[in-house]
Amino acid sequence: MAYVPGVALLAALVVGCSAGDDGNANGADSKAGSPTVSPAPPGRYLTLPAPCRAVPRSTLKDLLPGAAELPGDQQDKVFRGSAAVTYDTDRKVGCSWKSDAPSATRSLSIDFERVVSYDPAVSDDDRADTVYAKKEKAAGLSSSAAPGPPDEKDKKGEESEGSEESDASGKAKDPADADASGSADPSPSGSSSESGQDTAGTPGSSTSPEEALPSRILDNLGDAAFLQDLPKKADSTAQHHTVSVVFRTSNVVVTVRYAEQPALITQVPDGRELQEKAQALARKLAETLSE
């Protein structure tokens, strides 16, 4: 019986050491006060639409004049489009169409790019915005310095400094906004016609496409958008005019390209019409993505 207290004491020491070890382990794992890093939110879109089915046939008939008059098999081939070659349809897809008519050749292409950020601190949307910003910069545009619509520039020119300052940036908002000022009383000064007021007229204006329809930032299209107008002389036989509309919605960047090449050198593509139709299609695609 003399050894019982010693055994009890030894048991107590063993229990105390075990409790102390558990306490140290718990304290080491908890690391109270250490910051918790939350990953950036993912983008809205996890997949992309089938590009060759993204444009309704009724819209293609309007964008590709002459295609509807082709024989059945040829017509179906034109409207079916040609899918772009891609190795990851969850990240990038595209489709193109082309129609040859006696008066001109029209071509259309659309591209969808779903941007994914592999940095947990950067969201898919922020990464997509960076991708879009590079395209905008490559087009020579900047959303942070977007000037006002053409009609506002004309008014400023009439009231003070003329049209030279307003034309310096080479960019403008949608020229369609200028139609609203068409009913105003004409200025006795000759600066109004020189500063682009004639561009508010109907398609076929005598003003050249470069002056009437500049590349510009677009409003109310996705999260950010711009239009690039590229009239150029393709060769010695005919003019070639391409319009591109690029927009971003969440983590998807969409590009619409619409072009015309007349059959005769004496014909000049209607840049205003090309721009209006390219913008209309881009807005339809944005609506489809939002559904």
PDB file of C-alpha atoms in Angstrom:
ATOM      1  CA  MET A   1       0.000   0.000   0.000  1.00  0.00           C
ATOM      2  CA  ALA A   2       3.050   2.270   0.468  1.00  0.00           C
ATOM      3  CA  TYR A   3       3.491   2.479  -3.295  1.00  0.00           C
ATOM      4  CA  VAL A   4      -0.096   3.542  -4.178  1.00  0.00           C
ATOM      5  CA  PRO A   5       0.445   7.319  -3.842  1.00  0.00           C
ATOM      6  CA  GLY A   6       3.434   7.064  -6.175  1.00  0.00           C
ATOM      7  CA  VAL A   7       1.385   5.277  -8.836  1.00  0.00           C
ATOM      8  CA  ALA A   8      -1.377   7.864  -8.541  1.00  0.00           C
ATOM      9  CA  LEU A   9       1.159  10.656  -8.894  1.00  0.00           C
ATOM     10  CA  LEU A  10       2.654   9.040 -12.017  1.00  0.00           C
ATOM     11  CA  ALA A  11      -0.808   8.689 -13.589  1.00  0.00           C
ATOM     12  CA  ALA A  12      -1.533  12.340 -12.875  1.00  0.00           C
ATOM     13  CA  LEU A  13       1.715  13.407 -14.551  1.00  0.00           C
ATOM     14  CA  VAL A  14       0.933  11.303 -17.633  1.00  0.00           C
ATOM     15  CA  VAL A  15      -2.556  12.862 -17.932  1.00  0.00           C
ATOM     16  CA  GLY A  16      -1.125  16.347 -17.481  1.00  0.00           C
ATOM     17  CA  CYS A  17       1.473  15.831 -20.196  1.00  0.00           C
ATOM     18  CA  SER A  18      -1.158  14.483 -22.573  1.00  0.00           C
ATOM     19  CA  ALA A  19      -3.347  17.509 -21.965  1.00  0.00           C
ATOM     20  CA  GLY A  20      -0.405  19.807 -22.526  1.00  0.00           C
ATOM     21  CA  ASP A  21       0.497  18.101 -25.813  1.00  0.00           C
ATOM     22  CA  ASP A  22      -3.078  18.389 -27.050  1.00  0.00           C
ATOM     23  CA  GLY A  23      -3.172  22.036 -26.088  1.00  0.00           C
ATOM     24  CA  ASN A  24       0.024  22.768 -28.013  1.00  0.00           C
ATOM     25  CA  ALA A  25      -1.230  20.919 -31.074  1.00  0.00           C
ATOM     26  CA  ASN A  26      -4.510  22.804 -31.071  1.00  0.00           C
ATOM     27  CA  GLY A  27      -2.739  26.099 -30.624  1.00  0.00           C
ATOM     28  CA  ALA A  28      -0.371  25.427 -33.523  1.00  0.00           C
ATOM     29  CA  ASP A  29      -3.182  24.503 -35.904  1.00  0.00           C
ATOM     30  CA  SER A  30      -5.504  27.405 -35.105  1.00  0.00           C
ATOM     31  CA  LYS A  31      -3.025  30.255 -35.724  1.00  0.00           C
ATOM     32  CA  ALA A  32      -5.418  32.787 -34.316  1.00  0.00           C
ATOM     33  CA  GLY A  33      -5.334  36.139 -36.105  1.00  0.00           C
ATOM     34  CA  SER A  34      -3.923  34.896 -39.438  1.00  0.00           C
ATOM     35  CA  PRO A  35      -5.721  36.458 -42.492  1.00  0.00           C
ATOM     36  CA  THR A  36      -8.098  34.360 -44.596  1.00  0.00           C
ATOM     37  CA  VAL A  37      -7.719  34.792 -48.379  1.00  0.00           C
ATOM     38  CA  SER A  38     -10.994  34.587 -50.348  1.00  0.00           C
ATOM     39  CA  PRO A  39     -10.631  33.666 -54.017  1.00  0.00           C
ATOM     40  CA  ALA A  40     -11.894  36.171 -56.585  1.00  0.00           C
ATOM     41  CA  PRO A  41     -15.397  35.410 -57.915  1.00  0.00           C
ATOM     42  CA  PRO A  42     -15.662  33.399 -61.137  1.00  0.00           C
ATOM     43  CA  GLY A  43     -17.076  34.891 -64.322  1.00  0.00           C
ATOM     44  CA  ARG A  44     -20.705  34.593 -65.262  1.00  0.00           C
ATOM     45  CA  TYR A  45     -20.152  32.363 -68.286  1.00  0.00           C
ATOM     46  CA  LEU A  46     -18.895  28.784 -68.015  1.00  0.00           C
ATOM     47  CA  THR A  47     -19.561  27.860 -71.663  1.00  0.00           C
ATOM     48  CA  LEU A  48     -19.908  29.562 -75.049  1.00  0.00           C
ATOM     49  CA  PRO A  49     -22.762  29.456 -77.583  1.00  0.00           C
ATOM     50  CA  ALA A  50     -22.549  27.520 -80.839  1.00  0.00           C
ATOM     51  CA  PRO A  51     -21.239  30.346 -83.066  1.00  0.00           C
ATOM     52  CA  CYS A  52     -22.684  29.206 -86.407  1.00  0.00           C
ATOM     53  CA  ARG A  53     -26.145  29.062 -84.820  1.00  0.00           C
ATOM     54  CA  ALA A  54     -25.783  32.352 -82.950  1.00  0.00           C
ATOM     55  CA  VAL A  55     -27.050  34.482 -85.863  1.00  0.00           C
ATOM     56  CA  PRO A  56     -30.659  33.828 -87.009  1.00  0.00           C
ATOM     57  CA  ARG A  57     -31.193  33.089 -90.697  1.00  0.00           C
ATOM     58  CA  SER A  58     -33.434  36.150 -91.021  1.00  0.00           C
ATOM     59  CA  THR A  59     -30.532  38.324 -89.849  1.00  0.00           C
ATOM     60  CA  LEU A  60     -28.107  36.596 -92.207  1.00  0.00           C
ATOM     61  CA  LYS A  61     -30.434  37.286 -95.137  1.00  0.00           C
ATOM     62  CA  ASP A  62     -30.266  40.982 -94.305  1.00  0.00           C
ATOM     63  CA  LEU A  63     -26.486  41.001 -93.807  1.00  0.00           C
ATOM     64  CA  LEU A  64     -25.694  38.894 -96.887  1.00  0.00           C
ATOM     65  CA  PRO A  65     -27.662  40.335 -99.821  1.00  0.00           C
ATOM     66  CA  GLY A  66     -28.062  37.948-102.694  1.00  0.00           C
ATOM     67  CA  ALA A  67     -27.727  34.798-100.601  1.00  0.00           C
ATOM     68  CA  ALA A  68     -31.479  34.313-100.391  1.00  0.00           C
ATOM     69  CA  GLU A  69     -31.683  34.175-104.216  1.00  0.00           C
ATOM     70  CA  LEU A  70     -29.225  31.292-104.495  1.00  0.00           C
ATOM     71  CA  PRO A  71     -30.405  27.734-105.262  1.00  0.00           C
ATOM     72  CA  GLY A  72     -31.379  25.662-102.230  1.00  0.00           C
ATOM     73  CA  ASP A  73     -28.121  23.786-101.656  1.00  0.00           C
ATOM     74  CA  GLN A  74     -25.921  26.838-102.213  1.00  0.00           C
ATOM     75  CA  GLN A  75     -28.143  28.962-100.007  1.00  0.00           C
ATOM     76  CA  ASP A  76     -27.982  26.445 -97.157  1.00  0.00           C
ATOM     77  CA  LYS A  77     -24.194  26.304 -97.462  1.00  0.00           C
ATOM     78  CA  VAL A  78     -23.883  30.091 -97.196  1.00  0.00           C
ATOM     79  CA  PHE A  79     -26.215  30.356 -94.211  1.00  0.00           C
ATOM     80  CA  ARG A  80     -24.609  27.367 -92.479  1.00  0.00           C
ATOM     81  CA  GLY A  81     -21.353  29.263 -92.169  1.00  0.00           C
ATOM     82  CA  SER A  82     -17.843  27.945 -91.552  1.00  0.00           C
ATOM     83  CA  ALA A  83     -16.761  27.269 -87.987  1.00  0.00           C
ATOM     84  CA  ALA A  84     -13.374  28.619 -86.941  1.00  0.00           C
ATOM     85  CA  VAL A  85     -10.693  26.083 -86.091  1.00  0.00           C
ATOM     86  CA  THR A  86     -10.292  25.917 -82.322  1.00  0.00           C
ATOM     87  CA  TYR A  87      -8.875  23.408 -79.875  1.00  0.00           C
ATOM     88  CA  ASP A  88     -10.939  24.395 -76.847  1.00  0.00           C
ATOM     89  CA  THR A  89     -14.579  25.214 -77.580  1.00  0.00           C
ATOM     90  CA  ASP A  90     -15.131  26.170 -73.940  1.00  0.00           C
ATOM     91  CA  ARG A  91     -12.650  29.029 -74.324  1.00  0.00           C
ATOM     92  CA  LYS A  92     -12.842  30.306 -77.914  1.00  0.00           C
ATOM     93  CA  VAL A  93     -15.200  29.735 -80.856  1.00  0.00           C
ATOM     94  CA  GLY A  94     -16.071  31.555 -84.079  1.00  0.00           C
ATOM     95  CA  CYS A  95     -17.935  31.359 -87.369  1.00  0.00           C
ATOM     96  CA  SER A  96     -17.827  33.174 -90.714  1.00  0.00           C
ATOM     97  CA  TRP A  97     -20.182  33.673 -93.653  1.00  0.00           C
ATOM     98  CA  LYS A  98     -19.676  35.042 -97.163  1.00  0.00           C
ATOM     99  CA  SER A  99     -22.051  35.939 -99.972  1.00  0.00           C
ATOM    100  CA  ASP A 100     -21.157  36.895-103.540  1.00  0.00           C
ATOM    101  CA  ALA A 101     -23.718  39.070-105.313  1.00  0.00           C
ATOM    102  CA  PRO A 102     -23.433  40.776-108.735  1.00  0.00           C
ATOM    103  CA  SER A 103     -22.960  44.173-107.131  1.00  0.00           C
ATOM    104  CA  ALA A 104     -20.718  43.287-104.187  1.00  0.00           C
ATOM    105  CA  THR A 105     -19.328  40.642-101.863  1.00  0.00           C
ATOM    106  CA  ARG A 106     -20.346  40.753 -98.218  1.00  0.00           C
ATOM    107  CA  SER A 107     -18.592  38.827 -95.457  1.00  0.00           C
ATOM    108  CA  LEU A 108     -19.380  38.396 -91.775  1.00  0.00           C
ATOM    109  CA  SER A 109     -17.536  36.773 -88.901  1.00  0.00           C
ATOM    110  CA  ILE A 110     -18.130  36.506 -85.150  1.00  0.00           C
ATOM    111  CA  ASP A 111     -15.760  35.352 -82.419  1.00  0.00           C
ATOM    112  CA  PHE A 112     -16.456  34.531 -78.767  1.00  0.00           C
ATOM    113  CA  GLU A 113     -13.649  34.327 -76.218  1.00  0.00           C
ATOM    114  CA  ARG A 114     -14.317  33.184 -72.651  1.00  0.00           C
ATOM    115  CA  VAL A 115     -11.594  34.485 -70.380  1.00  0.00           C
ATOM    116  CA  VAL A 116     -10.540  32.546 -67.279  1.00  0.00           C
ATOM    117  CA  SER A 117      -8.175  33.918 -64.648  1.00  0.00           C
ATOM    118  CA  TYR A 118      -5.854  31.412 -63.032  1.00  0.00           C
ATOM    119  CA  ASP A 119      -4.852  33.939 -60.372  1.00  0.00           C
ATOM    120  CA  PRO A 120      -7.108  33.535 -57.295  1.00  0.00           C
ATOM    121  CA  ALA A 121      -6.621  37.228 -56.527  1.00  0.00           C
ATOM    122  CA  VAL A 122      -7.888  38.344 -59.977  1.00  0.00           C
ATOM    123  CA  SER A 123     -11.462  37.695 -61.069  1.00  0.00           C
ATOM    124  CA  ASP A 124     -12.411  36.363 -64.495  1.00  0.00           C
ATOM    125  CA  ASP A 125     -14.178  39.659 -65.213  1.00  0.00           C
ATOM    126  CA  ASP A 126     -11.074  41.697 -64.386  1.00  0.00           C
ATOM    127  CA  ARG A 127      -8.930  39.470 -66.560  1.00  0.00           C
ATOM    128  CA  ALA A 128     -11.447  39.769 -69.421  1.00  0.00           C
ATOM    129  CA  ASP A 129     -11.394  43.537 -69.017  1.00  0.00           C
ATOM    130  CA  THR A 130      -7.621  43.457 -69.496  1.00  0.00           C
ATOM    131  CA  VAL A 131      -8.020  41.388 -72.675  1.00  0.00           C
ATOM    132  CA  TYR A 132     -10.654  43.815 -73.969  1.00  0.00           C
ATOM    133  CA  ALA A 133      -8.540  46.868 -73.070  1.00  0.00           C
ATOM    134  CA  LYS A 134      -5.656  45.541 -75.191  1.00  0.00           C
ATOM    135  CA  LYS A 135      -7.976  45.254 -78.189  1.00  0.00           C
ATOM    136  CA  GLU A 136      -9.290  48.764 -77.578  1.00  0.00           C
ATOM    137  CA  LYS A 137      -5.757  50.144 -77.354  1.00  0.00           C
ATOM    138  CA  ALA A 138      -4.745  48.317 -80.530  1.00  0.00           C
ATOM    139  CA  ALA A 139      -7.641  50.062 -82.284  1.00  0.00           C
ATOM    140  CA  GLY A 140      -6.240  53.425 -81.177  1.00  0.00           C
ATOM    141  CA  LEU A 141      -9.098  54.170 -78.797  1.00  0.00           C
ATOM    142  CA  SER A 142      -9.400  54.897 -75.100  1.00  0.00           C
ATOM    143  CA  SER A 143     -12.655  54.754 -73.138  1.00  0.00           C
ATOM    144  CA  SER A 144     -11.261  57.150 -70.528  1.00  0.00           C
ATOM    145  CA  ALA A 145     -11.000  59.902 -73.155  1.00  0.00           C
ATOM    146  CA  ALA A 146     -14.110  59.277 -75.209  1.00  0.00           C
ATOM    147  CA  PRO A 147     -15.319  62.566 -76.765  1.00  0.00           C
ATOM    148  CA  GLY A 148     -18.906  63.639 -77.094  1.00  0.00           C
ATOM    149  CA  PRO A 149     -21.253  62.883 -79.986  1.00  0.00           C
ATOM    150  CA  PRO A 150     -20.824  64.638 -83.348  1.00  0.00           C
ATOM    151  CA  ASP A 151     -23.768  66.968 -82.809  1.00  0.00           C
ATOM    152  CA  GLU A 152     -22.232  68.309 -79.589  1.00  0.00           C
ATOM    153  CA  LYS A 153     -18.932  68.899 -81.348  1.00  0.00           C
ATOM    154  CA  ASP A 154     -20.676  70.803 -84.121  1.00  0.00           C
ATOM    155  CA  LYS A 155     -22.436  73.031 -81.610  1.00  0.00           C
ATOM    156  CA  LYS A 156     -19.165  73.779 -79.840  1.00  0.00           C
ATOM    157  CA  GLY A 157     -17.586  74.654 -83.162  1.00  0.00           C
ATOM    158  CA  GLU A 158     -20.405  77.039 -84.079  1.00  0.00           C
ATOM    159  CA  GLU A 159     -20.396  78.747 -80.691  1.00  0.00           C
ATOM    160  CA  SER A 160     -16.671  79.180 -80.163  1.00  0.00           C
ATOM    161  CA  GLU A 161     -13.599  77.634 -81.688  1.00  0.00           C
ATOM    162  CA  GLY A 162     -14.824  75.946 -84.851  1.00  0.00           C
ATOM    163  CA  SER A 163     -14.371  72.396 -85.924  1.00  0.00           C
ATOM    164  CA  GLU A 164     -10.583  71.970 -85.753  1.00  0.00           C
ATOM    165  CA  GLU A 165     -10.468  71.219 -82.020  1.00  0.00           C
ATOM    166  CA  SER A 166     -13.387  68.810 -82.132  1.00  0.00           C
ATOM    167  CA  ASP A 167     -11.804  66.841 -84.953  1.00  0.00           C
ATOM    168  CA  ALA A 168      -8.437  66.526 -83.250  1.00  0.00           C
ATOM    169  CA  SER A 169      -9.190  63.246 -81.459  1.00  0.00           C
ATOM    170  CA  GLY A 170     -10.469  61.503 -84.589  1.00  0.00           C
ATOM    171  CA  LYS A 171     -13.097  59.714 -82.480  1.00  0.00           C
ATOM    172  CA  ALA A 172     -16.746  60.282 -81.670  1.00  0.00           C
ATOM    173  CA  LYS A 173     -19.813  58.708 -80.206  1.00  0.00           C
ATOM    174  CA  ASP A 174     -22.428  57.017 -82.369  1.00  0.00           C
ATOM    175  CA  PRO A 175     -23.133  59.259 -85.394  1.00  0.00           C
ATOM    176  CA  ALA A 176     -26.774  58.244 -85.199  1.00  0.00           C
ATOM    177  CA  ASP A 177     -27.098  60.675 -82.270  1.00  0.00           C
ATOM    178  CA  ALA A 178     -26.426  63.531 -84.683  1.00  0.00           C
ATOM    179  CA  ASP A 179     -29.788  62.977 -86.370  1.00  0.00           C
ATOM    180  CA  ALA A 180     -31.474  64.590 -83.406  1.00  0.00           C
ATOM    181  CA  SER A 181     -29.913  67.940 -84.240  1.00  0.00           C
ATOM    182  CA  GLY A 182     -30.897  67.875 -87.893  1.00  0.00           C
ATOM    183  CA  SER A 183     -33.939  70.105 -87.320  1.00  0.00           C
ATOM    184  CA  ALA A 184     -31.951  72.958 -85.789  1.00  0.00           C
ATOM    185  CA  ASP A 185     -31.603  76.232 -87.647  1.00  0.00           C
ATOM    186  CA  PRO A 186     -28.489  76.205 -89.833  1.00  0.00           C
ATOM    187  CA  SER A 187     -25.615  78.371 -88.801  1.00  0.00           C
ATOM    188  CA  PRO A 188     -24.649  81.188 -91.167  1.00  0.00           C
ATOM    189  CA  SER A 189     -21.062  80.136 -90.633  1.00  0.00           C
ATOM    190  CA  GLY A 190     -19.502  77.678 -93.045  1.00  0.00           C
ATOM    191  CA  SER A 191     -17.926  75.714 -90.163  1.00  0.00           C
ATOM    192  CA  SER A 192     -20.984  73.520 -89.559  1.00  0.00           C
ATOM    193  CA  SER A 193     -20.712  71.718 -92.879  1.00  0.00           C
ATOM    194  CA  GLU A 194     -16.961  71.362 -92.559  1.00  0.00           C
ATOM    195  CA  SER A 195     -17.153  69.913 -89.032  1.00  0.00           C
ATOM    196  CA  GLY A 196     -19.262  66.984 -90.108  1.00  0.00           C
ATOM    197  CA  GLN A 197     -22.861  68.200 -89.804  1.00  0.00           C
ATOM    198  CA  ASP A 198     -23.581  66.642 -93.199  1.00  0.00           C
ATOM    199  CA  THR A 199     -22.825  63.227 -91.685  1.00  0.00           C
ATOM    200  CA  ALA A 200     -26.151  63.288 -89.881  1.00  0.00           C
ATOM    201  CA  GLY A 201     -27.887  62.797 -93.188  1.00  0.00           C
ATOM    202  CA  THR A 202     -28.973  59.606 -94.833  1.00  0.00           C
ATOM    203  CA  PRO A 203     -26.600  56.901 -96.138  1.00  0.00           C
ATOM    204  CA  GLY A 204     -24.899  57.872 -99.364  1.00  0.00           C
ATOM    205  CA  SER A 205     -23.775  61.271 -98.123  1.00  0.00           C
ATOM    206  CA  SER A 206     -20.980  62.843-100.117  1.00  0.00           C
ATOM    207  CA  THR A 207     -18.837  62.953 -96.982  1.00  0.00           C
ATOM    208  CA  SER A 208     -16.117  60.294 -97.039  1.00  0.00           C
ATOM    209  CA  PRO A 209     -16.469  57.332 -94.665  1.00  0.00           C
ATOM    210  CA  GLU A 210     -13.346  58.284 -92.711  1.00  0.00           C
ATOM    211  CA  GLU A 211     -14.765  61.736 -91.900  1.00  0.00           C
ATOM    212  CA  ALA A 212     -18.375  60.743 -91.367  1.00  0.00           C
ATOM    213  CA  LEU A 213     -17.956  57.507 -89.415  1.00  0.00           C
ATOM    214  CA  PRO A 214     -14.814  57.421 -87.288  1.00  0.00           C
ATOM    215  CA  SER A 215     -13.784  54.613 -84.974  1.00  0.00           C
ATOM    216  CA  ARG A 216     -15.177  55.270 -81.510  1.00  0.00           C
ATOM    217  CA  ILE A 217     -16.215  54.017 -78.085  1.00  0.00           C
ATOM    218  CA  LEU A 218     -19.793  52.686 -77.970  1.00  0.00           C
ATOM    219  CA  ASP A 219     -22.308  53.159 -75.173  1.00  0.00           C
ATOM    220  CA  ASN A 220     -24.931  50.742 -73.864  1.00  0.00           C
ATOM    221  CA  LEU A 221     -23.349  47.607 -75.305  1.00  0.00           C
ATOM    222  CA  GLY A 222     -22.188  45.036 -72.778  1.00  0.00           C
ATOM    223  CA  ASP A 223     -19.825  46.243 -70.060  1.00  0.00           C
ATOM    224  CA  ALA A 224     -17.556  47.999 -72.575  1.00  0.00           C
ATOM    225  CA  ALA A 225     -17.497  48.282 -76.362  1.00  0.00           C
ATOM    226  CA  PHE A 226     -15.875  50.025 -79.297  1.00  0.00           C
ATOM    227  CA  LEU A 227     -16.271  50.222 -83.065  1.00  0.00           C
ATOM    228  CA  GLN A 228     -13.362  50.259 -85.489  1.00  0.00           C
ATOM    229  CA  ASP A 229     -13.959  51.483 -89.027  1.00  0.00           C
ATOM    230  CA  LEU A 230     -11.364  50.389 -91.580  1.00  0.00           C
ATOM    231  CA  PRO A 231     -12.079  51.687 -95.081  1.00  0.00           C
ATOM    232  CA  LYS A 232      -9.174  50.902 -97.354  1.00  0.00           C
ATOM    233  CA  LYS A 233      -8.291  50.245-100.958  1.00  0.00           C
ATOM    234  CA  ALA A 234      -7.825  46.503-101.315  1.00  0.00           C
ATOM    235  CA  ASP A 235      -6.442  46.610-104.865  1.00  0.00           C
ATOM    236  CA  SER A 236      -6.710  48.559-108.088  1.00  0.00           C
ATOM    237  CA  THR A 237     -10.160  47.227-108.953  1.00  0.00           C
ATOM    238  CA  ALA A 238     -12.422  47.856-105.966  1.00  0.00           C
ATOM    239  CA  GLN A 239     -12.746  49.434-102.533  1.00  0.00           C
ATOM    240  CA  HIS A 240     -12.846  47.212 -99.453  1.00  0.00           C
ATOM    241  CA  HIS A 241     -14.510  48.391 -96.250  1.00  0.00           C
ATOM    242  CA  THR A 242     -14.449  46.510 -92.921  1.00  0.00           C
ATOM    243  CA  VAL A 243     -16.225  47.376 -89.689  1.00  0.00           C
ATOM    244  CA  SER A 244     -15.405  45.664 -86.389  1.00  0.00           C
ATOM    245  CA  VAL A 245     -17.454  45.870 -83.202  1.00  0.00           C
ATOM    246  CA  VAL A 246     -15.835  44.486 -80.059  1.00  0.00           C
ATOM    247  CA  PHE A 247     -17.593  44.266 -76.703  1.00  0.00           C
ATOM    248  CA  ARG A 248     -17.172  42.610 -73.328  1.00  0.00           C
ATOM    249  CA  THR A 249     -19.906  41.195 -71.127  1.00  0.00           C
ATOM    250  CA  SER A 250     -18.629  39.725 -67.854  1.00  0.00           C
ATOM    251  CA  ASN A 251     -15.834  37.288 -68.769  1.00  0.00           C
ATOM    252  CA  VAL A 252     -16.684  36.936 -72.478  1.00  0.00           C
ATOM    253  CA  VAL A 253     -15.220  39.150 -75.230  1.00  0.00           C
ATOM    254  CA  VAL A 254     -17.118  39.183 -78.547  1.00  0.00           C
ATOM    255  CA  THR A 255     -15.870  40.452 -81.917  1.00  0.00           C
ATOM    256  CA  VAL A 256     -18.132  41.117 -84.929  1.00  0.00           C
ATOM    257  CA  ARG A 257     -16.531  41.845 -88.317  1.00  0.00           C
ATOM    258  CA  TYR A 258     -18.635  42.934 -91.272  1.00  0.00           C
ATOM    259  CA  ALA A 259     -17.158  43.834 -94.658  1.00  0.00           C
ATOM    260  CA  GLU A 260     -18.124  44.744 -98.195  1.00  0.00           C
ATOM    261  CA  GLN A 261     -16.177  44.787-101.445  1.00  0.00           C
ATOM    262  CA  PRO A 262     -18.071  46.205-104.447  1.00  0.00           C
ATOM    263  CA  ALA A 263     -17.678  44.564-107.820  1.00  0.00           C
ATOM    264  CA  LEU A 264     -16.779  47.839-109.549  1.00  0.00           C
ATOM    265  CA  ILE A 265     -14.119  50.402-108.734  1.00  0.00           C
ATOM    266  CA  THR A 266     -16.660  53.173-109.260  1.00  0.00           C
ATOM    267  CA  GLN A 267     -18.726  51.885-106.324  1.00  0.00           C
ATOM    268  CA  VAL A 268     -17.906  52.850-102.738  1.00  0.00           C
ATOM    269  CA  PRO A 269     -19.232  50.805 -99.806  1.00  0.00           C
ATOM    270  CA  ASP A 270     -21.770  52.515 -97.588  1.00  0.00           C
ATOM    271  CA  GLY A 271     -19.829  52.753 -94.341  1.00  0.00           C
ATOM    272  CA  ARG A 272     -22.811  54.000 -92.372  1.00  0.00           C
ATOM    273  CA  GLU A 273     -24.889  50.973 -93.345  1.00  0.00           C
ATOM    274  CA  LEU A 274     -22.056  48.584 -92.474  1.00  0.00           C
ATOM    275  CA  GLN A 275     -21.647  50.188 -89.065  1.00  0.00           C
ATOM    276  CA  GLU A 276     -25.357  50.203 -88.272  1.00  0.00           C
ATOM    277  CA  LYS A 277     -25.784  46.542 -89.177  1.00  0.00           C
ATOM    278  CA  ALA A 278     -22.643  45.451 -87.322  1.00  0.00           C
ATOM    279  CA  GLN A 279     -23.796  47.280 -84.205  1.00  0.00           C
ATOM    280  CA  ALA A 280     -27.303  45.830 -84.460  1.00  0.00           C
ATOM    281  CA  LEU A 281     -25.901  42.307 -84.660  1.00  0.00           C
ATOM    282  CA  ALA A 282     -23.544  42.939 -81.722  1.00  0.00           C
ATOM    283  CA  ARG A 283     -26.486  44.083 -79.593  1.00  0.00           C
ATOM    284  CA  LYS A 284     -28.462  40.957 -80.505  1.00  0.00           C
ATOM    285  CA  LEU A 285     -25.528  38.787 -79.497  1.00  0.00           C
ATOM    286  CA  ALA A 286     -25.206  40.657 -76.198  1.00  0.00           C
ATOM    287  CA  GLU A 287     -28.908  40.097 -75.516  1.00  0.00           C
ATOM    288  CA  THR A 288     -28.571  36.403 -76.332  1.00  0.00           C
ATOM    289  CA  LEU A 289     -25.653  36.030 -73.927  1.00  0.00           C
ATOM    290  CA  SER A 290     -27.655  37.758 -71.186  1.00  0.00           C
ATOM    291  CA  GLU A 291     -30.611  35.360 -71.469  1.00  0.00           C
TER     292      GLU A 291
END
